[in-house]
Amino acid sequence: MSESIITARDVRVEFRAGRNRSVTAVDGVDIDVPARTAVGLIGESGSGKSTLVRALLALVPVSSGSVEWEGRDISRLRGADLVRFRTTAQMVFQDPHSALDPRRRILTSIVEPLRVLRIGTRAEREARAEEMLTQVGLRMDQAMRFPHQLSGGQKQRACIARALIVEPRVLICDESVAALDVALQAEILNLLGDLREELNLALVFISHDLSVVAHISDHLHVMHLGKTVETGPTEQVTRSPQQEYTEKLLASQLTVGGPDQPLLGAGTTDPGRTRS
Ligand SMILES: Nc1ncnc2c1ncn2[C@@H]1O[C@H](COP(=O)(O)OP(=O)(O)OP(=O)(O)O)[C@@H](O)[C@H]1O
Ligand SMILES: [Mg+2]
């Protein structure tokens, strides 16, 4: 396996929920993201997927455990180091429409991260944006439009261009195709697969749709109630799951075919996880 970019050990994230209560959203997770590897996070709603990646990006503090990027503990990064770190990993979210400023032309949104980080001259930034447009399959005339003048797939391409313009090593996709119809999902997944090859990116890919995650991931983490219940190469986890939960997850998605169906009955948010 190639060198690890992210190494997280025994990560716990607790949120306060009222005065004397806390919710353990992530409960002792180990995860590695090797360079140029796609790691899929799968688990039903509320299992802690988004919170885990937010912890990996230092967007929420960990209550205990450690998150290292190339051997550096990210909770200790400050100032310029933190800014540099923030360019190493970029996120693409579920809803491309709300991720783009409706009053700005697409091109302006794509260039924005470079402007904020004061990278390059204006002309250099625009030249770089043009390269990114080609890479994600958008034309300049489309980039001169406003978000409401593009389709969902085109907007998601713009969000991917904006994420990639700072040349990250890791792209984190949190349900990035969930809002798109099936044909478009495949199109964006293929684009992400191609970009990963071309740009030597590592991907962390979150979805509660197993077929989507399995399509793109080399490695799977199955999450349930804040814990990793199973992890391994995608092929191994999908062909011979070792845990009952993974089996149920596979079975429900194969038979029901619907990621929106609860996997283990209605009571998926275990009250046992809310501690007094
Ligand atoms: N800021 C917060 N404050 C309090 N509780 C939170 C906060 N963020 C998340 N949680 C709780 O943490 C748990 C995990 O949430 P998280 O968003 O990580 O799940 P998820 O797996 O991403 O779900 P989904 O598939 O619906 O996006 C949930 O019980 C959620 O209610
Ligand atoms: Mg989420």
PDB file of C-alpha atoms and ligand atoms in Angstrom:
ATOM      1  CA  MET A   1       0.000   0.000   0.000  1.00  0.00           C
ATOM      2  CA  SER A   2       1.254   3.532  -0.724  1.00  0.00           C
ATOM      3  CA  GLU A   3       2.173   5.957   2.038  1.00  0.00           C
ATOM      4  CA  SER A   4      -0.644   7.142   4.247  1.00  0.00           C
ATOM      5  CA  ILE A   5      -1.819  10.736   3.953  1.00  0.00           C
ATOM      6  CA  ILE A   6      -4.312  10.550   6.800  1.00  0.00           C
ATOM      7  CA  THR A   7      -3.829   8.316   9.819  1.00  0.00           C
ATOM      8  CA  ALA A   8      -6.534   8.569  12.456  1.00  0.00           C
ATOM      9  CA  ARG A   9      -6.515   6.504  15.615  1.00  0.00           C
ATOM     10  CA  ASP A  10      -9.265   5.888  18.153  1.00  0.00           C
ATOM     11  CA  VAL A  11     -11.081   9.067  17.161  1.00  0.00           C
ATOM     12  CA  ARG A  12     -13.999  10.075  19.337  1.00  0.00           C
ATOM     13  CA  VAL A  13     -16.212  13.073  18.720  1.00  0.00           C
ATOM     14  CA  GLU A  14     -18.795  14.055  21.282  1.00  0.00           C
ATOM     15  CA  PHE A  15     -21.339  16.806  20.929  1.00  0.00           C
ATOM     16  CA  ARG A  16     -23.180  18.479  23.752  1.00  0.00           C
ATOM     17  CA  ALA A  17     -26.878  17.825  23.513  1.00  0.00           C
ATOM     18  CA  GLY A  18     -28.502  19.883  26.190  1.00  0.00           C
ATOM     19  CA  ARG A  19     -27.058  20.846  29.529  1.00  0.00           C
ATOM     20  CA  ASN A  20     -25.950  17.520  30.958  1.00  0.00           C
ATOM     21  CA  ARG A  21     -26.071  15.255  27.957  1.00  0.00           C
ATOM     22  CA  SER A  22     -23.701  14.461  25.173  1.00  0.00           C
ATOM     23  CA  VAL A  23     -23.982  12.507  21.936  1.00  0.00           C
ATOM     24  CA  THR A  24     -21.073  10.340  20.828  1.00  0.00           C
ATOM     25  CA  ALA A  25     -21.159  10.841  17.062  1.00  0.00           C
ATOM     26  CA  VAL A  26     -17.862   9.037  16.409  1.00  0.00           C
ATOM     27  CA  ASP A  27     -16.833   6.390  18.873  1.00  0.00           C
ATOM     28  CA  GLY A  28     -13.250   5.166  18.609  1.00  0.00           C
ATOM     29  CA  VAL A  29     -12.636   4.978  14.868  1.00  0.00           C
ATOM     30  CA  ASP A  30      -9.311   4.072  13.208  1.00  0.00           C
ATOM     31  CA  ILE A  31      -8.967   5.043   9.572  1.00  0.00           C
ATOM     32  CA  ASP A  32      -6.117   5.368   7.072  1.00  0.00           C
ATOM     33  CA  VAL A  33      -6.257   7.169   3.771  1.00  0.00           C
ATOM     34  CA  PRO A  34      -3.289   6.120   1.636  1.00  0.00           C
ATOM     35  CA  ALA A  35      -2.124   8.329  -1.231  1.00  0.00           C
ATOM     36  CA  ARG A  36      -3.998   7.794  -4.529  1.00  0.00           C
ATOM     37  CA  THR A  37      -6.509   5.474  -2.866  1.00  0.00           C
ATOM     38  CA  ALA A  38     -10.287   5.752  -2.724  1.00  0.00           C
ATOM     39  CA  VAL A  39     -11.701   4.982   0.700  1.00  0.00           C
ATOM     40  CA  GLY A  40     -15.466   4.574   0.941  1.00  0.00           C
ATOM     41  CA  LEU A  41     -17.479   5.288   4.068  1.00  0.00           C
ATOM     42  CA  ILE A  42     -20.809   3.571   4.146  1.00  0.00           C
ATOM     43  CA  GLY A  43     -23.445   3.492   6.857  1.00  0.00           C
ATOM     44  CA  GLU A  44     -26.975   4.613   7.408  1.00  0.00           C
ATOM     45  CA  SER A  45     -28.059   8.110   8.342  1.00  0.00           C
ATOM     46  CA  GLY A  46     -26.648   9.247  11.679  1.00  0.00           C
ATOM     47  CA  SER A  47     -23.855   6.651  11.770  1.00  0.00           C
ATOM     48  CA  GLY A  48     -21.215   9.390  12.046  1.00  0.00           C
ATOM     49  CA  LYS A  49     -19.785   9.531   8.507  1.00  0.00           C
ATOM     50  CA  SER A  50     -19.899  13.299   8.074  1.00  0.00           C
ATOM     51  CA  THR A  51     -18.681  13.921  11.603  1.00  0.00           C
ATOM     52  CA  LEU A  52     -15.743  11.591  11.052  1.00  0.00           C
ATOM     53  CA  VAL A  53     -14.583  13.426   7.930  1.00  0.00           C
ATOM     54  CA  ARG A  54     -15.080  16.764   9.654  1.00  0.00           C
ATOM     55  CA  ALA A  55     -12.790  15.495  12.405  1.00  0.00           C
ATOM     56  CA  LEU A  56     -10.248  14.396   9.776  1.00  0.00           C
ATOM     57  CA  LEU A  57     -10.278  17.977   8.455  1.00  0.00           C
ATOM     58  CA  ALA A  58     -10.082  19.579  11.917  1.00  0.00           C
ATOM     59  CA  LEU A  59     -13.492  21.170  11.311  1.00  0.00           C
ATOM     60  CA  VAL A  60     -14.713  19.644  14.585  1.00  0.00           C
ATOM     61  CA  PRO A  61     -12.414  18.974  17.521  1.00  0.00           C
ATOM     62  CA  VAL A  62     -11.809  15.363  18.530  1.00  0.00           C
ATOM     63  CA  SER A  63     -12.712  14.540  22.130  1.00  0.00           C
ATOM     64  CA  SER A  64      -9.946  11.933  22.186  1.00  0.00           C
ATOM     65  CA  GLY A  65      -7.731  10.043  19.770  1.00  0.00           C
ATOM     66  CA  SER A  66      -5.451  11.454  17.109  1.00  0.00           C
ATOM     67  CA  VAL A  67      -5.594  12.627  13.509  1.00  0.00           C
ATOM     68  CA  GLU A  68      -2.312  12.879  11.645  1.00  0.00           C
ATOM     69  CA  TRP A  69      -1.689  14.125   8.120  1.00  0.00           C
ATOM     70  CA  GLU A  70       1.606  12.880   6.788  1.00  0.00           C
ATOM     71  CA  GLY A  71       2.703  12.302  10.345  1.00  0.00           C
ATOM     72  CA  ARG A  72       1.673  15.716  11.707  1.00  0.00           C
ATOM     73  CA  ASP A  73      -0.960  16.053  14.393  1.00  0.00           C
ATOM     74  CA  ILE A  74      -3.469  18.467  12.846  1.00  0.00           C
ATOM     75  CA  SER A  75      -4.822  19.692  16.168  1.00  0.00           C
ATOM     76  CA  ARG A  76      -1.448  21.445  16.619  1.00  0.00           C
ATOM     77  CA  LEU A  77      -1.447  23.283  13.292  1.00  0.00           C
ATOM     78  CA  ARG A  78      -1.709  27.067  13.518  1.00  0.00           C
ATOM     79  CA  GLY A  79      -1.480  30.076  11.205  1.00  0.00           C
ATOM     80  CA  ALA A  80       0.192  29.514   7.848  1.00  0.00           C
ATOM     81  CA  ASP A  81       0.559  25.772   8.506  1.00  0.00           C
ATOM     82  CA  LEU A  82      -3.180  25.487   9.029  1.00  0.00           C
ATOM     83  CA  VAL A  83      -3.883  27.447   5.828  1.00  0.00           C
ATOM     84  CA  ARG A  84      -1.538  25.192   3.871  1.00  0.00           C
ATOM     85  CA  PHE A  85      -3.174  22.134   5.399  1.00  0.00           C
ATOM     86  CA  ARG A  86      -6.588  23.392   4.318  1.00  0.00           C
ATOM     87  CA  THR A  87      -5.470  23.268   0.690  1.00  0.00           C
ATOM     88  CA  THR A  88      -4.350  19.645   1.067  1.00  0.00           C
ATOM     89  CA  ALA A  89      -7.901  18.402   1.435  1.00  0.00           C
ATOM     90  CA  GLN A  90     -11.030  19.750  -0.215  1.00  0.00           C
ATOM     91  CA  MET A  91     -14.657  18.758   0.097  1.00  0.00           C
ATOM     92  CA  VAL A  92     -17.480  18.342  -2.391  1.00  0.00           C
ATOM     93  CA  PHE A  93     -20.948  18.318  -0.837  1.00  0.00           C
ATOM     94  CA  GLN A  94     -24.308  16.798  -1.608  1.00  0.00           C
ATOM     95  CA  ASP A  95     -26.163  19.803  -2.910  1.00  0.00           C
ATOM     96  CA  PRO A  96     -24.185  21.645  -5.601  1.00  0.00           C
ATOM     97  CA  HIS A  97     -26.806  24.388  -5.781  1.00  0.00           C
ATOM     98  CA  SER A  98     -26.505  25.546  -2.188  1.00  0.00           C
ATOM     99  CA  ALA A  99     -22.705  25.145  -2.371  1.00  0.00           C
ATOM    100  CA  LEU A 100     -22.490  27.880  -5.016  1.00  0.00           C
ATOM    101  CA  ASP A 101     -23.172  31.568  -4.442  1.00  0.00           C
ATOM    102  CA  PRO A 102     -26.317  32.340  -6.504  1.00  0.00           C
ATOM    103  CA  ARG A 103     -25.165  35.938  -7.146  1.00  0.00           C
ATOM    104  CA  ARG A 104     -21.807  34.975  -8.583  1.00  0.00           C
ATOM    105  CA  ARG A 105     -20.859  33.672 -11.964  1.00  0.00           C
ATOM    106  CA  ILE A 106     -19.609  30.085 -11.867  1.00  0.00           C
ATOM    107  CA  LEU A 107     -16.118  31.196 -12.912  1.00  0.00           C
ATOM    108  CA  THR A 108     -15.905  33.604  -9.976  1.00  0.00           C
ATOM    109  CA  SER A 109     -16.821  30.814  -7.562  1.00  0.00           C
ATOM    110  CA  ILE A 110     -14.223  28.493  -9.080  1.00  0.00           C
ATOM    111  CA  VAL A 111     -11.459  31.112  -8.767  1.00  0.00           C
ATOM    112  CA  GLU A 112     -12.492  32.137  -5.235  1.00  0.00           C
ATOM    113  CA  PRO A 113     -10.256  29.706  -3.230  1.00  0.00           C
ATOM    114  CA  LEU A 114      -7.152  30.981  -5.061  1.00  0.00           C
ATOM    115  CA  ARG A 115      -8.176  34.590  -4.445  1.00  0.00           C
ATOM    116  CA  VAL A 116      -8.779  33.967  -0.734  1.00  0.00           C
ATOM    117  CA  LEU A 117      -5.448  32.175  -0.394  1.00  0.00           C
ATOM    118  CA  ARG A 118      -3.760  34.921  -2.452  1.00  0.00           C
ATOM    119  CA  ILE A 119      -2.302  32.422  -4.882  1.00  0.00           C
ATOM    120  CA  GLY A 120      -1.124  33.833  -8.252  1.00  0.00           C
ATOM    121  CA  THR A 121      -2.006  36.996 -10.140  1.00  0.00           C
ATOM    122  CA  ARG A 122      -5.498  37.547 -11.440  1.00  0.00           C
ATOM    123  CA  ALA A 123      -4.472  36.394 -14.916  1.00  0.00           C
ATOM    124  CA  GLU A 124      -2.774  33.282 -13.507  1.00  0.00           C
ATOM    125  CA  ARG A 125      -5.835  32.436 -11.453  1.00  0.00           C
ATOM    126  CA  GLU A 126      -8.098  32.714 -14.485  1.00  0.00           C
ATOM    127  CA  ALA A 127      -5.746  30.614 -16.594  1.00  0.00           C
ATOM    128  CA  ARG A 128      -5.783  27.963 -13.883  1.00  0.00           C
ATOM    129  CA  ALA A 129      -9.596  28.120 -13.731  1.00  0.00           C
ATOM    130  CA  GLU A 130      -9.739  27.546 -17.470  1.00  0.00           C
ATOM    131  CA  GLU A 131      -7.614  24.419 -17.078  1.00  0.00           C
ATOM    132  CA  MET A 132      -9.932  23.200 -14.343  1.00  0.00           C
ATOM    133  CA  LEU A 133     -12.997  23.802 -16.528  1.00  0.00           C
ATOM    134  CA  THR A 134     -11.513  21.583 -19.223  1.00  0.00           C
ATOM    135  CA  GLN A 135     -10.624  18.967 -16.653  1.00  0.00           C
ATOM    136  CA  VAL A 136     -14.186  18.730 -15.303  1.00  0.00           C
ATOM    137  CA  GLY A 137     -15.831  19.021 -18.732  1.00  0.00           C
ATOM    138  CA  LEU A 138     -17.324  22.519 -18.577  1.00  0.00           C
ATOM    139  CA  ARG A 139     -17.063  25.202 -21.255  1.00  0.00           C
ATOM    140  CA  MET A 140     -16.149  28.836 -20.641  1.00  0.00           C
ATOM    141  CA  ASP A 141     -19.567  30.052 -21.782  1.00  0.00           C
ATOM    142  CA  GLN A 142     -21.128  27.815 -19.122  1.00  0.00           C
ATOM    143  CA  ALA A 143     -18.707  29.160 -16.505  1.00  0.00           C
ATOM    144  CA  MET A 144     -19.842  32.704 -17.323  1.00  0.00           C
ATOM    145  CA  ARG A 145     -23.398  31.832 -16.235  1.00  0.00           C
ATOM    146  CA  PHE A 146     -24.996  31.989 -12.793  1.00  0.00           C
ATOM    147  CA  PRO A 147     -25.749  28.777 -10.860  1.00  0.00           C
ATOM    148  CA  HIS A 148     -29.487  28.778 -11.666  1.00  0.00           C
ATOM    149  CA  GLN A 149     -28.583  28.704 -15.365  1.00  0.00           C
ATOM    150  CA  LEU A 150     -26.805  25.334 -15.102  1.00  0.00           C
ATOM    151  CA  SER A 151     -28.055  21.766 -14.604  1.00  0.00           C
ATOM    152  CA  GLY A 152     -27.399  19.848 -11.382  1.00  0.00           C
ATOM    153  CA  GLY A 153     -24.623  17.826 -12.999  1.00  0.00           C
ATOM    154  CA  GLN A 154     -22.963  20.955 -14.419  1.00  0.00           C
ATOM    155  CA  LYS A 155     -23.125  22.623 -11.013  1.00  0.00           C
ATOM    156  CA  GLN A 156     -21.520  19.594  -9.387  1.00  0.00           C
ATOM    157  CA  ARG A 157     -18.754  19.735 -12.005  1.00  0.00           C
ATOM    158  CA  ALA A 158     -18.222  23.386 -11.056  1.00  0.00           C
ATOM    159  CA  CYS A 159     -17.992  22.434  -7.368  1.00  0.00           C
ATOM    160  CA  ILE A 160     -15.416  19.777  -8.233  1.00  0.00           C
ATOM    161  CA  ALA A 161     -13.414  22.333 -10.239  1.00  0.00           C
ATOM    162  CA  ARG A 162     -13.493  24.751  -7.310  1.00  0.00           C
ATOM    163  CA  ALA A 163     -12.308  22.009  -4.934  1.00  0.00           C
ATOM    164  CA  LEU A 164      -9.481  20.942  -7.243  1.00  0.00           C
ATOM    165  CA  ILE A 165      -8.181  24.391  -8.139  1.00  0.00           C
ATOM    166  CA  VAL A 166      -5.974  24.508  -5.023  1.00  0.00           C
ATOM    167  CA  GLU A 167      -4.400  21.159  -6.015  1.00  0.00           C
ATOM    168  CA  PRO A 168      -5.443  19.097  -3.005  1.00  0.00           C
ATOM    169  CA  ARG A 169      -4.052  15.622  -2.383  1.00  0.00           C
ATOM    170  CA  VAL A 170      -7.327  14.378  -0.937  1.00  0.00           C
ATOM    171  CA  LEU A 171     -10.841  15.038  -2.191  1.00  0.00           C
ATOM    172  CA  ILE A 172     -13.609  14.323   0.279  1.00  0.00           C
ATOM    173  CA  CYS A 173     -16.995  13.698  -1.293  1.00  0.00           C
ATOM    174  CA  ASP A 174     -19.877  13.728   1.187  1.00  0.00           C
ATOM    175  CA  GLU A 175     -22.891  12.289  -0.626  1.00  0.00           C
ATOM    176  CA  SER A 176     -21.693  14.181  -3.688  1.00  0.00           C
ATOM    177  CA  VAL A 177     -23.943  12.379  -6.136  1.00  0.00           C
ATOM    178  CA  ALA A 178     -26.958  11.764  -3.876  1.00  0.00           C
ATOM    179  CA  ALA A 179     -28.879  14.758  -5.237  1.00  0.00           C
ATOM    180  CA  LEU A 180     -28.403  13.713  -8.862  1.00  0.00           C
ATOM    181  CA  ASP A 181     -30.471  11.298 -10.931  1.00  0.00           C
ATOM    182  CA  VAL A 182     -29.000   7.877 -11.657  1.00  0.00           C
ATOM    183  CA  ALA A 183     -27.515   8.656 -15.097  1.00  0.00           C
ATOM    184  CA  LEU A 184     -25.861  11.794 -13.762  1.00  0.00           C
ATOM    185  CA  GLN A 185     -24.573   9.926 -10.716  1.00  0.00           C
ATOM    186  CA  ALA A 186     -22.703   7.564 -13.026  1.00  0.00           C
ATOM    187  CA  GLU A 187     -21.355  10.487 -15.041  1.00  0.00           C
ATOM    188  CA  ILE A 188     -19.993  12.297 -11.975  1.00  0.00           C
ATOM    189  CA  LEU A 189     -18.618   9.058 -10.483  1.00  0.00           C
ATOM    190  CA  ASN A 190     -16.744   8.366 -13.710  1.00  0.00           C
ATOM    191  CA  LEU A 191     -15.434  11.931 -13.734  1.00  0.00           C
ATOM    192  CA  LEU A 192     -14.169  11.533 -10.161  1.00  0.00           C
ATOM    193  CA  GLY A 193     -12.524   8.234 -11.092  1.00  0.00           C
ATOM    194  CA  ASP A 194     -10.761   9.861 -14.072  1.00  0.00           C
ATOM    195  CA  LEU A 195      -9.657  12.897 -12.057  1.00  0.00           C
ATOM    196  CA  ARG A 196      -8.283  10.646  -9.378  1.00  0.00           C
ATOM    197  CA  GLU A 197      -6.025   8.964 -11.965  1.00  0.00           C
ATOM    198  CA  GLU A 198      -5.025  12.180 -13.715  1.00  0.00           C
ATOM    199  CA  LEU A 199      -4.298  14.171 -10.571  1.00  0.00           C
ATOM    200  CA  ASN A 200      -3.025  11.357  -8.304  1.00  0.00           C
ATOM    201  CA  LEU A 201      -5.763  12.143  -5.811  1.00  0.00           C
ATOM    202  CA  ALA A 202      -6.864  10.175  -2.811  1.00  0.00           C
ATOM    203  CA  LEU A 203     -10.645  10.118  -2.354  1.00  0.00           C
ATOM    204  CA  VAL A 204     -12.765   9.720   0.729  1.00  0.00           C
ATOM    205  CA  PHE A 205     -16.174   8.892  -0.572  1.00  0.00           C
ATOM    206  CA  ILE A 206     -19.250   8.940   1.649  1.00  0.00           C
ATOM    207  CA  SER A 207     -22.587   7.511   0.684  1.00  0.00           C
ATOM    208  CA  HIS A 208     -25.373   5.484   2.173  1.00  0.00           C
ATOM    209  CA  ASP A 209     -25.787   3.852  -1.247  1.00  0.00           C
ATOM    210  CA  LEU A 210     -23.511   0.839  -1.357  1.00  0.00           C
ATOM    211  CA  SER A 211     -23.543   0.512  -5.140  1.00  0.00           C
ATOM    212  CA  VAL A 212     -22.237   4.081  -5.411  1.00  0.00           C
ATOM    213  CA  VAL A 213     -19.491   3.635  -2.815  1.00  0.00           C
ATOM    214  CA  ALA A 214     -18.420   0.218  -4.066  1.00  0.00           C
ATOM    215  CA  HIS A 215     -18.163   1.508  -7.628  1.00  0.00           C
ATOM    216  CA  ILE A 216     -15.464   4.003  -6.779  1.00  0.00           C
ATOM    217  CA  SER A 217     -13.726   2.717  -3.632  1.00  0.00           C
ATOM    218  CA  ASP A 218     -10.703   0.454  -3.223  1.00  0.00           C
ATOM    219  CA  HIS A 219     -11.318   0.148   0.464  1.00  0.00           C
ATOM    220  CA  LEU A 220     -14.525   0.250   2.508  1.00  0.00           C
ATOM    221  CA  HIS A 221     -15.341   1.313   6.041  1.00  0.00           C
ATOM    222  CA  VAL A 222     -18.745   0.249   7.221  1.00  0.00           C
ATOM    223  CA  MET A 223     -19.988   2.516  10.000  1.00  0.00           C
ATOM    224  CA  HIS A 224     -22.774   1.946  12.473  1.00  0.00           C
ATOM    225  CA  LEU A 225     -23.604   4.085  15.498  1.00  0.00           C
ATOM    226  CA  GLY A 226     -20.304   5.926  15.410  1.00  0.00           C
ATOM    227  CA  LYS A 227     -18.094   2.837  15.137  1.00  0.00           C
ATOM    228  CA  THR A 228     -16.411   1.059  12.258  1.00  0.00           C
ATOM    229  CA  VAL A 229     -18.085  -2.338  12.210  1.00  0.00           C
ATOM    230  CA  GLU A 230     -16.087  -3.684   9.295  1.00  0.00           C
ATOM    231  CA  THR A 231     -13.270  -2.558   7.069  1.00  0.00           C
ATOM    232  CA  GLY A 232     -11.314  -4.097   4.197  1.00  0.00           C
ATOM    233  CA  PRO A 233     -10.812  -4.115   0.445  1.00  0.00           C
ATOM    234  CA  THR A 234     -14.122  -3.359  -1.301  1.00  0.00           C
ATOM    235  CA  GLU A 235     -14.174  -6.686  -3.085  1.00  0.00           C
ATOM    236  CA  GLN A 236     -13.688  -8.600   0.163  1.00  0.00           C
ATOM    237  CA  VAL A 237     -16.244  -6.635   2.173  1.00  0.00           C
ATOM    238  CA  THR A 238     -18.942  -6.883  -0.499  1.00  0.00           C
ATOM    239  CA  ARG A 239     -18.292 -10.557  -1.389  1.00  0.00           C
ATOM    240  CA  SER A 240     -17.742 -12.043   2.025  1.00  0.00           C
ATOM    241  CA  PRO A 241     -18.821  -9.665   4.750  1.00  0.00           C
ATOM    242  CA  GLN A 242     -17.603 -10.745   8.178  1.00  0.00           C
ATOM    243  CA  GLN A 243     -20.160  -8.868  10.249  1.00  0.00           C
ATOM    244  CA  GLU A 244     -23.892  -9.354  10.522  1.00  0.00           C
ATOM    245  CA  TYR A 245     -24.485  -5.631  10.137  1.00  0.00           C
ATOM    246  CA  THR A 246     -22.612  -5.517   6.826  1.00  0.00           C
ATOM    247  CA  GLU A 247     -24.557  -8.544   5.612  1.00  0.00           C
ATOM    248  CA  LYS A 248     -27.834  -6.836   6.457  1.00  0.00           C
ATOM    249  CA  LEU A 249     -26.660  -3.673   4.773  1.00  0.00           C
ATOM    250  CA  LEU A 250     -25.717  -5.594   1.634  1.00  0.00           C
ATOM    251  CA  ALA A 251     -28.934  -7.606   1.654  1.00  0.00           C
ATOM    252  CA  SER A 252     -31.166  -4.581   2.163  1.00  0.00           C
ATOM    253  CA  GLN A 253     -29.535  -2.689  -0.684  1.00  0.00           C
ATOM    254  CA  LEU A 254     -29.631  -5.640  -3.021  1.00  0.00           C
ATOM    255  CA  THR A 255     -33.218  -6.614  -2.346  1.00  0.00           C
ATOM    256  CA  VAL A 256     -34.905  -3.348  -1.494  1.00  0.00           C
ATOM    257  CA  GLY A 257     -32.503  -1.508  -3.752  1.00  0.00           C
ATOM    258  CA  GLY A 258     -33.292   1.677  -1.915  1.00  0.00           C
ATOM    259  CA  PRO A 259     -30.702   3.519   0.094  1.00  0.00           C
ATOM    260  CA  ASP A 260     -33.533   5.423   1.753  1.00  0.00           C
ATOM    261  CA  GLN A 261     -34.849   2.325   3.494  1.00  0.00           C
ATOM    262  CA  PRO A 262     -33.762   2.004   7.109  1.00  0.00           C
ATOM    263  CA  LEU A 263     -31.445  -0.983   7.404  1.00  0.00           C
ATOM    264  CA  LEU A 264     -32.210  -2.331  10.826  1.00  0.00           C
ATOM    265  CA  GLY A 265     -35.775  -1.307  11.395  1.00  0.00           C
ATOM    266  CA  ALA A 266     -36.931   2.128  12.368  1.00  0.00           C
ATOM    267  CA  GLY A 267     -34.924   2.516  15.539  1.00  0.00           C
ATOM    268  CA  THR A 268     -31.634   3.321  13.886  1.00  0.00           C
ATOM    269  CA  THR A 269     -30.714   6.082  16.254  1.00  0.00           C
ATOM    270  CA  ASP A 270     -29.827   4.026  19.280  1.00  0.00           C
ATOM    271  CA  PRO A 271     -30.903   5.872  22.417  1.00  0.00           C
ATOM    272  CA  GLY A 272     -28.063   4.038  24.172  1.00  0.00           C
ATOM    273  CA  ARG A 273     -25.680   6.370  22.430  1.00  0.00           C
ATOM    274  CA  THR A 274     -27.081   9.434  24.071  1.00  0.00           C
ATOM    275  CA  ARG A 275     -25.398   9.572  27.414  1.00  0.00           C
ATOM    276  CA  SER A 276     -26.583  11.382  30.470  1.00  0.00           C
TER     277      SER A 276
HETATM  278  N1  LIG B   1     -23.166  19.687  15.582  1.00  0.00           N
HETATM  279  C1  LIG B   1     -23.790  18.661  16.152  1.00  0.00           C
HETATM  280  N2  LIG B   1     -24.323  18.761  17.393  1.00  0.00           N
HETATM  281  C2  LIG B   1     -24.923  17.718  17.991  1.00  0.00           C
HETATM  282  N3  LIG B   1     -25.071  16.496  17.433  1.00  0.00           N
HETATM  283  C3  LIG B   1     -24.571  16.319  16.193  1.00  0.00           C
HETATM  284  C4  LIG B   1     -23.914  17.384  15.480  1.00  0.00           C
HETATM  285  N4  LIG B   1     -23.523  16.907  14.275  1.00  0.00           N
HETATM  286  C5  LIG B   1     -23.919  15.620  14.224  1.00  0.00           C
HETATM  287  N5  LIG B   1     -24.549  15.267  15.379  1.00  0.00           N
HETATM  288  C6  LIG B   1     -25.094  13.943  15.696  1.00  0.00           C
HETATM  289  O1  LIG B   1     -24.054  13.004  15.486  1.00  0.00           O
HETATM  290  C7  LIG B   1     -24.552  11.809  14.903  1.00  0.00           C
HETATM  291  C8  LIG B   1     -23.805  11.509  13.616  1.00  0.00           C
HETATM  292  O2  LIG B   1     -24.154  12.496  12.631  1.00  0.00           O
HETATM  293  P1  LIG B   1     -23.495  12.569  11.189  1.00  0.00           P
HETATM  294  O3  LIG B   1     -24.005  13.789  10.547  1.00  0.00           O
HETATM  295  O4  LIG B   1     -22.036  12.408  11.322  1.00  0.00           O
HETATM  296  O5  LIG B   1     -24.102  11.258  10.506  1.00  0.00           O
HETATM  297  P2  LIG B   1     -24.023  10.772   8.989  1.00  0.00           P
HETATM  298  O6  LIG B   1     -23.572   9.349   9.020  1.00  0.00           O
HETATM  299  O7  LIG B   1     -23.233  11.731   8.188  1.00  0.00           O
HETATM  300  O8  LIG B   1     -25.556  10.815   8.554  1.00  0.00           O
HETATM  301  P3  LIG B   1     -26.224  11.175   7.117  1.00  0.00           P
HETATM  302  O9  LIG B   1     -26.071   9.942   6.257  1.00  0.00           O
HETATM  303  O10 LIG B   1     -27.660  11.434   7.462  1.00  0.00           O
HETATM  304  O11 LIG B   1     -25.530  12.370   6.558  1.00  0.00           O
HETATM  305  C9  LIG B   1     -26.049  12.011  14.728  1.00  0.00           C
HETATM  306  O12 LIG B   1     -26.699  11.429  15.821  1.00  0.00           O
HETATM  307  C10 LIG B   1     -26.192  13.521  14.742  1.00  0.00           C
HETATM  308  O13 LIG B   1     -27.441  13.896  15.205  1.00  0.00           O
HETATM  309 MG    MG B   2     -23.684  13.004   6.577  1.00  0.00          MG
END
